[in-house]
Coordinates of C-alpha atoms in Angstrom, one line a residue:
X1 CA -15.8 22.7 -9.4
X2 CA -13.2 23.4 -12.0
X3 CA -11.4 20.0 -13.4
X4 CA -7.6 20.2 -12.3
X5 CA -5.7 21.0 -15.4
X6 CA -2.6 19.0 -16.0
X7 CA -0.1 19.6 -19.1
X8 CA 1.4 16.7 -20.4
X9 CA 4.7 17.2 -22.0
X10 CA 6.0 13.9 -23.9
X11 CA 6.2 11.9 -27.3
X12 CA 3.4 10.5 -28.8
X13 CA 2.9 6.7 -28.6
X14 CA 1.2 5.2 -32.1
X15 CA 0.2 2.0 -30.3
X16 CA -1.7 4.0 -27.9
X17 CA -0.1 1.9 -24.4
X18 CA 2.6 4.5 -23.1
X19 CA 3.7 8.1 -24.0
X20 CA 0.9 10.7 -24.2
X21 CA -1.5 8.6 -25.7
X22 CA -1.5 6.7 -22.3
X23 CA -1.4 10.1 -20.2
X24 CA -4.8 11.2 -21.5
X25 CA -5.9 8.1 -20.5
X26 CA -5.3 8.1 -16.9
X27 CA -5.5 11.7 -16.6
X28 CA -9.4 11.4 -18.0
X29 CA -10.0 7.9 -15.6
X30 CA -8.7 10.5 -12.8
X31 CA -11.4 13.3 -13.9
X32 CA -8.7 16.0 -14.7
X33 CA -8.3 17.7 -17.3
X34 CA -5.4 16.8 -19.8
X35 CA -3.4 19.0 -22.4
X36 CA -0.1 18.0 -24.2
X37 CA 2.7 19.2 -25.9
X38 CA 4.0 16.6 -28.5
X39 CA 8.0 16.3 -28.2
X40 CA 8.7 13.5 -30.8
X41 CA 5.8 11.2 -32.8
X42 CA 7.0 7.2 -32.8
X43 CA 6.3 4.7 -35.0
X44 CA 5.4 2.0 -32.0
X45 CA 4.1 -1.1 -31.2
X46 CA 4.3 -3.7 -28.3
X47 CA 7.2 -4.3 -30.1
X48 CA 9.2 -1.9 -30.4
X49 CA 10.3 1.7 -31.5
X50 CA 10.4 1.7 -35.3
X51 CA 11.1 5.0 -35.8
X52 CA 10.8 8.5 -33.9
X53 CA 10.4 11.8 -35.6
X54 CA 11.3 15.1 -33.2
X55 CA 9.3 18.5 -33.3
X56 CA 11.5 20.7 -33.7
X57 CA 12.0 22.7 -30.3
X58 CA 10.9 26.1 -31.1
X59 CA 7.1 24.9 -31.8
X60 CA 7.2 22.7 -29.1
X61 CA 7.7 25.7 -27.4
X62 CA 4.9 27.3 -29.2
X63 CA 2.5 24.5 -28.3
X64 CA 3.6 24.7 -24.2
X65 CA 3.0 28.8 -24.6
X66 CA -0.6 28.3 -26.2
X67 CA -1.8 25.9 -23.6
X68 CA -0.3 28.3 -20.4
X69 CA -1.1 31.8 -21.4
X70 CA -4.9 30.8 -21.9
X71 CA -6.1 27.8 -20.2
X72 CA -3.3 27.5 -17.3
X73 CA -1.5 24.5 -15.6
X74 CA -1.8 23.0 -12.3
X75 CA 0.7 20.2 -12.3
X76 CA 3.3 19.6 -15.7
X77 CA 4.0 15.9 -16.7
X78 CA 7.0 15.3 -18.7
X79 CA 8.0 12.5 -20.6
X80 CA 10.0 11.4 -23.0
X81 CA 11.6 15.0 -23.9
X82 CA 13.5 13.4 -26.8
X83 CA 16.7 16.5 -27.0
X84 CA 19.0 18.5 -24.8
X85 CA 17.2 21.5 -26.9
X86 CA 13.7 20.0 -25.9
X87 CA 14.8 19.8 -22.7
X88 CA 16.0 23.3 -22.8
X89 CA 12.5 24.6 -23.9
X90 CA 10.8 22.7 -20.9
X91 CA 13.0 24.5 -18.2
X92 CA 12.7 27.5 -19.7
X93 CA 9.0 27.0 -19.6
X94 CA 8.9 26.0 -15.8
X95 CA 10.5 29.4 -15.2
X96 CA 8.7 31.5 -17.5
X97 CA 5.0 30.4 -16.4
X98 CA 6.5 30.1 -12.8
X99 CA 5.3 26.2 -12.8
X100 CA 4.7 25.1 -8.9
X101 CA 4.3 21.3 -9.5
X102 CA 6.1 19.2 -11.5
X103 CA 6.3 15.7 -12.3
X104 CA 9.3 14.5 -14.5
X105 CA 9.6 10.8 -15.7
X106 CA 13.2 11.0 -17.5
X107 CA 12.4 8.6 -19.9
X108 CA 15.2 7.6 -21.4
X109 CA 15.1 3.9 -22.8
X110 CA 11.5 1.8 -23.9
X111 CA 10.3 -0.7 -22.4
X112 CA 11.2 -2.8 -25.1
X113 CA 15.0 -1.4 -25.2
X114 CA 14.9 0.9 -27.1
X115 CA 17.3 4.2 -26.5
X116 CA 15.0 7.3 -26.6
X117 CA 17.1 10.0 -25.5
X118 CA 20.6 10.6 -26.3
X119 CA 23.0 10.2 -23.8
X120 CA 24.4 13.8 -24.5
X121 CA 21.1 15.4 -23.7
X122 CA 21.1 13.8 -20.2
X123 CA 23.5 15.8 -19.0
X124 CA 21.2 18.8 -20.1
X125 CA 18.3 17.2 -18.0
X126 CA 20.5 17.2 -14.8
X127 CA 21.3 20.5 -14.5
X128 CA 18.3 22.5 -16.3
X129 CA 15.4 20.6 -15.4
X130 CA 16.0 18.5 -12.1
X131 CA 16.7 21.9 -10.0
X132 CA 12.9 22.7 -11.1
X133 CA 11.4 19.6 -10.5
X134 CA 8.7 18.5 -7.7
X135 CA 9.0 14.5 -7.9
X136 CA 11.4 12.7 -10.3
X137 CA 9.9 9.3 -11.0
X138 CA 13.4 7.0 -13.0
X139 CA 13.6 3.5 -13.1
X140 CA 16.3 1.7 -11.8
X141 CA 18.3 1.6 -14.8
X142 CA 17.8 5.2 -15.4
X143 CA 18.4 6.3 -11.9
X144 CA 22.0 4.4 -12.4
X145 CA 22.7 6.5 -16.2
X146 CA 21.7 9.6 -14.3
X147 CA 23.9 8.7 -11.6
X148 CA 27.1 7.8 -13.7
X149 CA 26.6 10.9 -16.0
X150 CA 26.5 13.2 -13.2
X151 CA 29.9 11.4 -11.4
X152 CA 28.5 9.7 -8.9
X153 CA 30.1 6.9 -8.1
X154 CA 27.0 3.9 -8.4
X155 CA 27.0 0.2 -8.0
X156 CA 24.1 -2.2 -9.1
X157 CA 21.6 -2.8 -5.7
X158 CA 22.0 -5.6 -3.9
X159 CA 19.3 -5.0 -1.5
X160 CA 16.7 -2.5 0.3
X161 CA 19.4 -0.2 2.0
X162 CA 21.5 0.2 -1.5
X163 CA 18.2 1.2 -3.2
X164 CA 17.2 3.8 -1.0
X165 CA 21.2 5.5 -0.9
X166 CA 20.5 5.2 -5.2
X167 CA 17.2 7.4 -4.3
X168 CA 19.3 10.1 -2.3
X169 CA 22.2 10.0 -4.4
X170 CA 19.2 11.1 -7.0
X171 CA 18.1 13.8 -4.9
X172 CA 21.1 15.1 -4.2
X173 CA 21.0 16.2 -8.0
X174 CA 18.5 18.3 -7.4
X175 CA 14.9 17.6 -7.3
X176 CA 12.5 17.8 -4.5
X177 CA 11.2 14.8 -4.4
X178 CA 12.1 11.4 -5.8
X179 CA 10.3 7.7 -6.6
X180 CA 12.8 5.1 -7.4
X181 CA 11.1 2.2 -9.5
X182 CA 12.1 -1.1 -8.7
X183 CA 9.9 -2.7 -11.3
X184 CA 12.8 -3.8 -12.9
X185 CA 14.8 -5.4 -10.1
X186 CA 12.3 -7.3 -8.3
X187 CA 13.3 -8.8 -4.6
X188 CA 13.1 -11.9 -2.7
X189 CA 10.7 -12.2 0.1
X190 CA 14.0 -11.7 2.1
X191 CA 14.3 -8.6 0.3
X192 CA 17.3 -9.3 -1.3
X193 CA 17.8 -9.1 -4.8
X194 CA 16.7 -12.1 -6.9
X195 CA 18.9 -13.9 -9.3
X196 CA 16.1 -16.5 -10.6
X197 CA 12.8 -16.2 -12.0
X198 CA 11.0 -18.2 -9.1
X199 CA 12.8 -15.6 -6.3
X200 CA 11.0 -12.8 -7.8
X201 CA 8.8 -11.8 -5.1
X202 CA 8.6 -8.4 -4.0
X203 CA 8.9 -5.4 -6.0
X204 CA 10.3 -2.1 -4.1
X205 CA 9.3 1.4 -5.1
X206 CA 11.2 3.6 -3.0
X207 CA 10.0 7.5 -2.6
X208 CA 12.5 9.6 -0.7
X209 CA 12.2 13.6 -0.3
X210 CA 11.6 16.2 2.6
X211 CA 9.4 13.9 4.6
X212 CA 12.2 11.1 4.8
X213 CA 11.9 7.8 3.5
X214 CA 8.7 5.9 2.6
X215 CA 8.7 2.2 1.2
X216 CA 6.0 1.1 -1.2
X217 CA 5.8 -2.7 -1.3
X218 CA 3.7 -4.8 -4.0
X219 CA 3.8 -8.1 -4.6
X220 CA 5.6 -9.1 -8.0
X221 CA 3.3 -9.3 -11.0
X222 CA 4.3 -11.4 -13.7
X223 CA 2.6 -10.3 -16.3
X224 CA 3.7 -8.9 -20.3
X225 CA 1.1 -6.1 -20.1
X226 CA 3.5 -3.6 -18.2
X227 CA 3.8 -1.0 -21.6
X228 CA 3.6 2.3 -20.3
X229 CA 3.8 1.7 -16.8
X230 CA 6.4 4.6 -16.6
X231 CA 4.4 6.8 -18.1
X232 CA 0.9 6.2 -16.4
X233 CA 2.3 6.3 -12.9
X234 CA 3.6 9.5 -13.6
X235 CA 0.6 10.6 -14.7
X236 CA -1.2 9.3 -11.4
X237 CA 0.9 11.1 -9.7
X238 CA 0.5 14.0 -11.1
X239 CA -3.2 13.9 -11.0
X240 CA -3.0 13.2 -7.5
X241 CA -1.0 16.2 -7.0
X242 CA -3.2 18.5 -8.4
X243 CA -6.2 17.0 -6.4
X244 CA -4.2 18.8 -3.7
X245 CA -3.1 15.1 -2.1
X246 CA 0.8 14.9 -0.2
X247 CA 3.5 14.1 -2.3
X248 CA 3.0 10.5 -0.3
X249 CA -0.7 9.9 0.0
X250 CA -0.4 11.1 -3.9
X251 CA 2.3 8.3 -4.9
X252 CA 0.7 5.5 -2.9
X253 CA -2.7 5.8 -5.0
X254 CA -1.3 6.0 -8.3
X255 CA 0.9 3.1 -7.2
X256 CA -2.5 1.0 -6.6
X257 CA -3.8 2.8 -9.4
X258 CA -0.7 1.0 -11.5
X259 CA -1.0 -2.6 -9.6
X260 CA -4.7 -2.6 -10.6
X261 CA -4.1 -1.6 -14.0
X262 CA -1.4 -4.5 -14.3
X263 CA -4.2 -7.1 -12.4
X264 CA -6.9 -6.2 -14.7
X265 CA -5.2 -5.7 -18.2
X266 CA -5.8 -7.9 -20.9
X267 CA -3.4 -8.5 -23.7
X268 CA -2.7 -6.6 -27.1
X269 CA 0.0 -7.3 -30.3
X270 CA 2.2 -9.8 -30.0
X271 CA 4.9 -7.8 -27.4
X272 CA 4.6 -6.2 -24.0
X273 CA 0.7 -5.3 -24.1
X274 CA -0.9 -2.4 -22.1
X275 CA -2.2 -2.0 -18.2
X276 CA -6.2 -1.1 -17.9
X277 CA -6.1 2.4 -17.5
X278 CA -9.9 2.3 -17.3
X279 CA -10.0 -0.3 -14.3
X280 CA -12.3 2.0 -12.0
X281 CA -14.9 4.8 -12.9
X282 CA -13.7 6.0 -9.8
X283 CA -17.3 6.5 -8.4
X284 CA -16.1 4.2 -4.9
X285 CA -12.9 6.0 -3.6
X286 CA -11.1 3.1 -4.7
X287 CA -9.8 0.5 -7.3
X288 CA -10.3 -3.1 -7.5
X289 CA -9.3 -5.0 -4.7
X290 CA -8.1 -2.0 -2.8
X291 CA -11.0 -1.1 -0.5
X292 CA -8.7 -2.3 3.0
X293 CA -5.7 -0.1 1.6
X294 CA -8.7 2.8 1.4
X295 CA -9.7 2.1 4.7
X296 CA -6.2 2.4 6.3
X297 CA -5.6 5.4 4.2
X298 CA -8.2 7.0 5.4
X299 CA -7.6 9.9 8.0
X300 CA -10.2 9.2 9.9
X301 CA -9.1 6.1 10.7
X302 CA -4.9 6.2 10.7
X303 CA -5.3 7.7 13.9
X304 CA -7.1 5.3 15.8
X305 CA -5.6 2.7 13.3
X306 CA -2.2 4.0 15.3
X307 CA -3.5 3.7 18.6
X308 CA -4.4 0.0 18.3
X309 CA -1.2 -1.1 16.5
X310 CA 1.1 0.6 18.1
X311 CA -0.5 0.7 22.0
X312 CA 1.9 0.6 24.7
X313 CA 0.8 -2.8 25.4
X314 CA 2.1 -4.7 22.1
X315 CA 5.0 -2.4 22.6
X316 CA 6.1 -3.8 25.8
X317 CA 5.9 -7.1 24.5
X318 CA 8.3 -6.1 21.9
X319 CA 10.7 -5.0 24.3
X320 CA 9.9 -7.7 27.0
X321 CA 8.8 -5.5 29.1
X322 CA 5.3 -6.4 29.9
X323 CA 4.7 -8.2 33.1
X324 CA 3.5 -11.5 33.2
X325 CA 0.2 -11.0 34.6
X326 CA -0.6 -8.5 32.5
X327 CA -0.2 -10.9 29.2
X328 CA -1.8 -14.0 31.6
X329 CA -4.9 -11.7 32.2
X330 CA -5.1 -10.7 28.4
X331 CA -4.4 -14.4 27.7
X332 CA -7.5 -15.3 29.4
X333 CA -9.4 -12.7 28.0
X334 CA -8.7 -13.3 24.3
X335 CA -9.6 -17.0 24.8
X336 CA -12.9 -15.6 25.8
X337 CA -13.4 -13.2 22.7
X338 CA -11.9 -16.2 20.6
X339 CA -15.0 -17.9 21.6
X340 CA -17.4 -15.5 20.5
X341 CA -15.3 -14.3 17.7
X342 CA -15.3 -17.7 16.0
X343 CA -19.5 -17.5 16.8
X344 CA -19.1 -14.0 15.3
X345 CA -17.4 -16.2 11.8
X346 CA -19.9 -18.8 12.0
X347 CA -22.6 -16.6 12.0
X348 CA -21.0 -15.1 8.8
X349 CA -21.5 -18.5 7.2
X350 CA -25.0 -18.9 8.0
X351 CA -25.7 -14.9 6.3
X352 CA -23.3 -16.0 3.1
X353 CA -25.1 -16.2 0.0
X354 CA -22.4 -18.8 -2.0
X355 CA -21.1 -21.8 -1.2
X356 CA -17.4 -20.3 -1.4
X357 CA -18.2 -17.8 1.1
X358 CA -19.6 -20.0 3.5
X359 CA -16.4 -22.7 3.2
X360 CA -14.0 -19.9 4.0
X361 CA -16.0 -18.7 7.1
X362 CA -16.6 -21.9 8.4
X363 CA -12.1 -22.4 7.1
X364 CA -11.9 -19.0 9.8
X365 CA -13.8 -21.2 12.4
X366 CA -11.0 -24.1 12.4
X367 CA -8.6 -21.5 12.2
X368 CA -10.2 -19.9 15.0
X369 CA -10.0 -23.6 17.0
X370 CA -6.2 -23.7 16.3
X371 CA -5.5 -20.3 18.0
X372 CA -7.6 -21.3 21.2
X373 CA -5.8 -24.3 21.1
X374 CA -2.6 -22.6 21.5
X375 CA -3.6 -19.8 24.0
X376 CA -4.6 -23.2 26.0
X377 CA -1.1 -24.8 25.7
X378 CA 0.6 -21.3 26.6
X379 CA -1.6 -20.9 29.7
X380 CA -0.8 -24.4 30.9
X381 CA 2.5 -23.2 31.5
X382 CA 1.6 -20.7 33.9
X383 CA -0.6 -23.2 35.7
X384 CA -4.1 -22.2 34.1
X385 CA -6.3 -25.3 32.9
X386 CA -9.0 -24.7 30.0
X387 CA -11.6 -25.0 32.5
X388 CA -10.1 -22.5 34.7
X389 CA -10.3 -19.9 32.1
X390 CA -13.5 -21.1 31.0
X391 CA -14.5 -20.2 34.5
X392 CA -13.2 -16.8 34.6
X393 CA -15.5 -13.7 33.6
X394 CA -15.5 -11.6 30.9
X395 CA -14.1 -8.3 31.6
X396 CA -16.2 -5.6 30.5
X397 CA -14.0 -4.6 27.7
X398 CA -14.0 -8.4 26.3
X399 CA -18.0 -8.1 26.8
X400 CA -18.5 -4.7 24.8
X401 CA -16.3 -5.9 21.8
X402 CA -17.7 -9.0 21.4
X403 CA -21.2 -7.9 21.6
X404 CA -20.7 -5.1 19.5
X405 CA -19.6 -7.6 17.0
X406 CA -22.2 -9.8 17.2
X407 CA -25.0 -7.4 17.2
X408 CA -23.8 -6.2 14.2
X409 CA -24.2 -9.7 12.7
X410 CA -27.5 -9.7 13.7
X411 CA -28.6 -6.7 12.9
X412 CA -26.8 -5.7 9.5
X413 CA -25.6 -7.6 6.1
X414 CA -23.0 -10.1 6.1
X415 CA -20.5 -7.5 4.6
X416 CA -21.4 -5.6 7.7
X417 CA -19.8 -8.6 9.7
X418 CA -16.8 -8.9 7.7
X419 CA -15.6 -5.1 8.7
X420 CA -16.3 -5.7 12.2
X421 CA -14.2 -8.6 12.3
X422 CA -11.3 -6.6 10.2
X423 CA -9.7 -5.1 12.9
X424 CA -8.8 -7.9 14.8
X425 CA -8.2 -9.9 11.4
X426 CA -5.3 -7.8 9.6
X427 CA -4.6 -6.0 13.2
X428 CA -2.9 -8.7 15.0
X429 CA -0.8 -9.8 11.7
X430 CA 0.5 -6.5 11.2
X431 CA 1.5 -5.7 14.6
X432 CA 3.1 -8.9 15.1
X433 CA 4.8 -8.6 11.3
X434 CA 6.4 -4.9 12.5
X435 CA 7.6 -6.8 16.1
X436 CA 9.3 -9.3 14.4
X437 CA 10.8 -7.2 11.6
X438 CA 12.4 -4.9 14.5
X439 CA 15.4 -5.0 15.5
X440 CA 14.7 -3.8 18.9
X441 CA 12.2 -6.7 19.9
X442 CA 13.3 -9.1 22.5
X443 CA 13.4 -12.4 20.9
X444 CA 16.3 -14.6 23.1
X445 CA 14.2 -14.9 26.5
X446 CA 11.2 -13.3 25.7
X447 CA 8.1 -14.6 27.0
X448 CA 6.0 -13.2 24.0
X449 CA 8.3 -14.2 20.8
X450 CA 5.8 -17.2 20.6
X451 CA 3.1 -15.0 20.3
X452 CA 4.7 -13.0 17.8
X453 CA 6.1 -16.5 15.9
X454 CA 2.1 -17.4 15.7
X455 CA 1.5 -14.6 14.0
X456 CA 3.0 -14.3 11.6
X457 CA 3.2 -17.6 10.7
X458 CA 1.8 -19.1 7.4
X459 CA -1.6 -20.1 8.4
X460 CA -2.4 -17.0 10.2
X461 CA -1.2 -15.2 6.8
X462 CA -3.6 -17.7 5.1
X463 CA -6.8 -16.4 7.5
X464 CA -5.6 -12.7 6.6
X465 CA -5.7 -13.0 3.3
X466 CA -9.1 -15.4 3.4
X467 CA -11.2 -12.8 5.1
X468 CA -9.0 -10.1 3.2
X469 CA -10.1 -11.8 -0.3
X470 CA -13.6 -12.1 1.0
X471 CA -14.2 -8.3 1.9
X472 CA -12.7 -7.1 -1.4
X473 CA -14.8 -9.0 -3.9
X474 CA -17.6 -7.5 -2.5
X475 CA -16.9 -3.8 -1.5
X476 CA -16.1 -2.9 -4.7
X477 CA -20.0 -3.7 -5.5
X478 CA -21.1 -0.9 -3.0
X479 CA -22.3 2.1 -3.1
X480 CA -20.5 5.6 -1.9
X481 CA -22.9 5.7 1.1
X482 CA -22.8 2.1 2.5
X483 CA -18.7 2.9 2.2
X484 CA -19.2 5.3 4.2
X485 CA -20.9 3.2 7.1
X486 CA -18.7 0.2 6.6
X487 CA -16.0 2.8 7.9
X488 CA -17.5 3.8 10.5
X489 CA -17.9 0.4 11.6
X490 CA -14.6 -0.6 10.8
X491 CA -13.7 2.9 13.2
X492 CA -15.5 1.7 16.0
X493 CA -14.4 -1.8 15.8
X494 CA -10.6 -0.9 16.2
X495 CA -11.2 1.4 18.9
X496 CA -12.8 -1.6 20.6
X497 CA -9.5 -3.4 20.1
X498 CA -7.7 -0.8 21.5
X499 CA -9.7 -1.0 24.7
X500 CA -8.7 -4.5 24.8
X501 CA -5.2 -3.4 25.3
X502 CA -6.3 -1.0 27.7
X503 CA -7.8 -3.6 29.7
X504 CA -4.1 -5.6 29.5
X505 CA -2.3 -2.6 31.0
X506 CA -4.5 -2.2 33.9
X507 CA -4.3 -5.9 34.7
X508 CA -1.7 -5.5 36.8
X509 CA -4.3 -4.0 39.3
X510 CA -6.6 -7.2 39.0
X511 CA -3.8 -9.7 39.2
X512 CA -5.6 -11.6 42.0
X513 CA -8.1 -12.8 39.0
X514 CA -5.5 -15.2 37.4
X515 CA -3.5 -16.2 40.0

């Protein structure tokens, strides 16, 4: 099959970290095909701009022309566009060669500071180019010079809601689709914006267009090697696109792509160094440390995935709705699968290879002892003693999930084991992270806002990210087949999870079990 061709319009970078110099890069690490059209050569370092010298605009548009009428275009990248008359050229283009896909990253000041577009030629950008454009990708400081030069009245964000009405007040100018980078404004954990360097938590990349709004949340990386982040996610994007992704499912893998690059980079001159745009080969479907992102990406599993986190079940406990029995039976029943889950963990230790793994099993086992420990002090107050659920029997459901699991243990690897235990893992802190994020969920009166309270408390986040940490350093050392079955496993793992909510619903009809 044919390499997707992608046509990178921008200035050349002589320190090789941003502009097209970093394009090629990520549109090669992609396996696309890249082409360019040089608007401006800089004299560049980690520095700084020294210097930038423009081509002039009518063999710019000699360059674009070449490059369409004889190899073709399936997605356009712009960058730094240097003139209103550059600018000019580049619309023109997009009309001329009918360009379907387009992603345009208005560069307009460095990373460093430095101003690379005038201020004058902005205005040509809003209403030539942005009309044409599939997915606009500005910073926040950009997004508020567009805003201001267009006269649109814009204040500085204060928080998540003033972000995303900076994000339509950019689409409103005419693109189809826009990213808002919050890179530069990063958040408290409250989501808020932070005013000192130890608040700096959370940074927000906001993507708004025809399929509403979608949030992208990373934690804050403080690192100097963010040179040409601009330009490389862009490029992601863009590479994405032409893959034939959604706009979405396209920006949330080049915004991995991005957090990887920052994770893995290692530092150059004496300024703001590169990212690693050669993190991954790209032969696993995924970068460092983002096989469980993969997985939930995955349509094979968001569907089932779905099911399990949003069942009616964990709903009605959201809006207090659930009867009691219901939650008593699945009380009772979890308690039992806690049992075999935590023999499930210890089983994990014994088939671990390094003493590290084995401590943070046998850490999942104590945690493991904690929750039981609580599902015994909640049932006391419904008049159930430990050894009257001890005593009860194991519902079919709790039987097939738990045995599934274990047989798995027994009869795979130990990586095996990890992604059967997933679903359960991250499942529980997500659902009860959305519950108490809503604004809808009961929480004065509720019987479950204790449930929800355990967690998402801190040391069930600690066991999420513990068994998180120990599936990602050692997926990424698969191969493309065994990723394959580790899906499938972690597939029919949550649809056993789901059945466990199943089984809560229709314990209303076996109430006489717990009374």
């Amino acid at each position: 099959m044919a390499a997707k061709r992608v046509l990178v319009i921008a200035g050349s970078d002589s320190s090789g970290g941003a502009g097209l110099e970093a394009d090629q890069k990520v549109i090669a690490a992609h396996g696309c095909y890249a082409m360019t059209a040089t608007t401006a050569l800089t004299a560049q370092n980690t520095l700084g701009v020294q210097d930038i010298h423009h081509t002039p605009p009518q063999f710019l548009k000699k360059q674009i022309d070449a490059v369409c009428e004889d190899v073709g275009v399936d997605v356009v990248k712009t960058g730094m566009l240097a003139s209103a008359e550059s600018i000019r050229v580049v619309a023109e283009a997009f009309q001329r060669f009918d360009i379907k896909t387009s992603v345009v990253d208005p560069v307009m000041v460095s990373t460093s500071g430095s101003q690379l577009l005038p201020q004058a030629a902005v205005s040509t950008l809003i209403a030539e180019l942005l009309p044409l454009t599939t997915i606009l990708t500005p910073n926040l400081p950009e997004a508020k010079l567009l805003l201001e030069i267009a006269g649109v009245d814009v204040k500085d964000p204060e928080n998540v809601d003033d972000i995303v009405a900076m994000a339509h007040n950019i689409l409103g100018l005419g693109p189809k689709w826009v990213l808002l980078k919050g890179g530069h404004l990063p958040l408290t954990r409250g989501k808020v914006v932070s005013r000192e360097e130890s608040e700096k938590e959370v940074v927000l990349n906001v993507l708004v267009g025809e399929s509403g709004v979608t949030i992208l949340e990373s934690d804050y990386l403080k690192s100097n090697n963010t040179h040409g982040t601009g330009c490389s996610l862009a490029s992601a994007i863009a590479c994405n696109l032409a893959s034939g992704m959604t706009m979405v499912k396209a920006v949330k893998k080049a915004n991995h792509y991005i957090e990887a690059g920052i994770k893995t980079s290692f530092s150059l001159g004496k300024g703001s160094g590169p990212i690693n745009h050669f993190h991954s080969t790209y032969t696993l479907p995924f970068t460092s440390g983002g096989f469980i992102p993969y997985l939930l990406d995955r349509e094979d599993i968001q569907k089932p995935w779905k099911q399990y986190t949003e069942h009616a079940f964990v709903q009605r406990m959201g809006d207090g709705t659930l009867p009691i029995e219901n939650f008593k039976y699945y009380m009772i029943q979890d308690y039992l699968f806690l049992v075999q889950f935590a023999r499930a963990n210890a089983l994990s230790a014994y088939k671990s290879s390094t003493l590290k793994d084995i401590g943070r099993s046998v850490q999942q086992v104590v945690t493991l002892q904690e929750e039981i420990q609580l599902h015994i002090k909640f049932c006391q107050k419904y008049g159930l003693e430990e050894a009257d659920i001890v005593n009860q029997e194991e519902d079919q459901a709790t039987t097939a999930y738990t045995r599934y699991v274990l047989d798995i243990g027994q009869s795979q690897d130990w990586l095996a084991l990890q992604v059967a235990l997933l679903p359960c893992l991250i499942g529980y802190g997500m659902i009860a992270r959305r519950l108490y994020e809503d604004s809808q969920t009961l929480r004065v009166g509720s019987r479950y806002w204790e449930w929800i309270l355990q967690y998402v408390g801190q040391d069930y986040m600690d066991a999420m990210m513990r068994g998180s940490d120990l599936i990602e350093e050692h997926a990424g050392k698969q191969s493309v087949s065994r990723i394959e079955e580790l899906a499938r496993i972690f597939i029919h793992a949550t649809n056993m999870e789901r059945g466990f909510w199943d089984m809560g619903l229709r314990a209303g009809r076996q109430s006489d079990r717990v009374e």
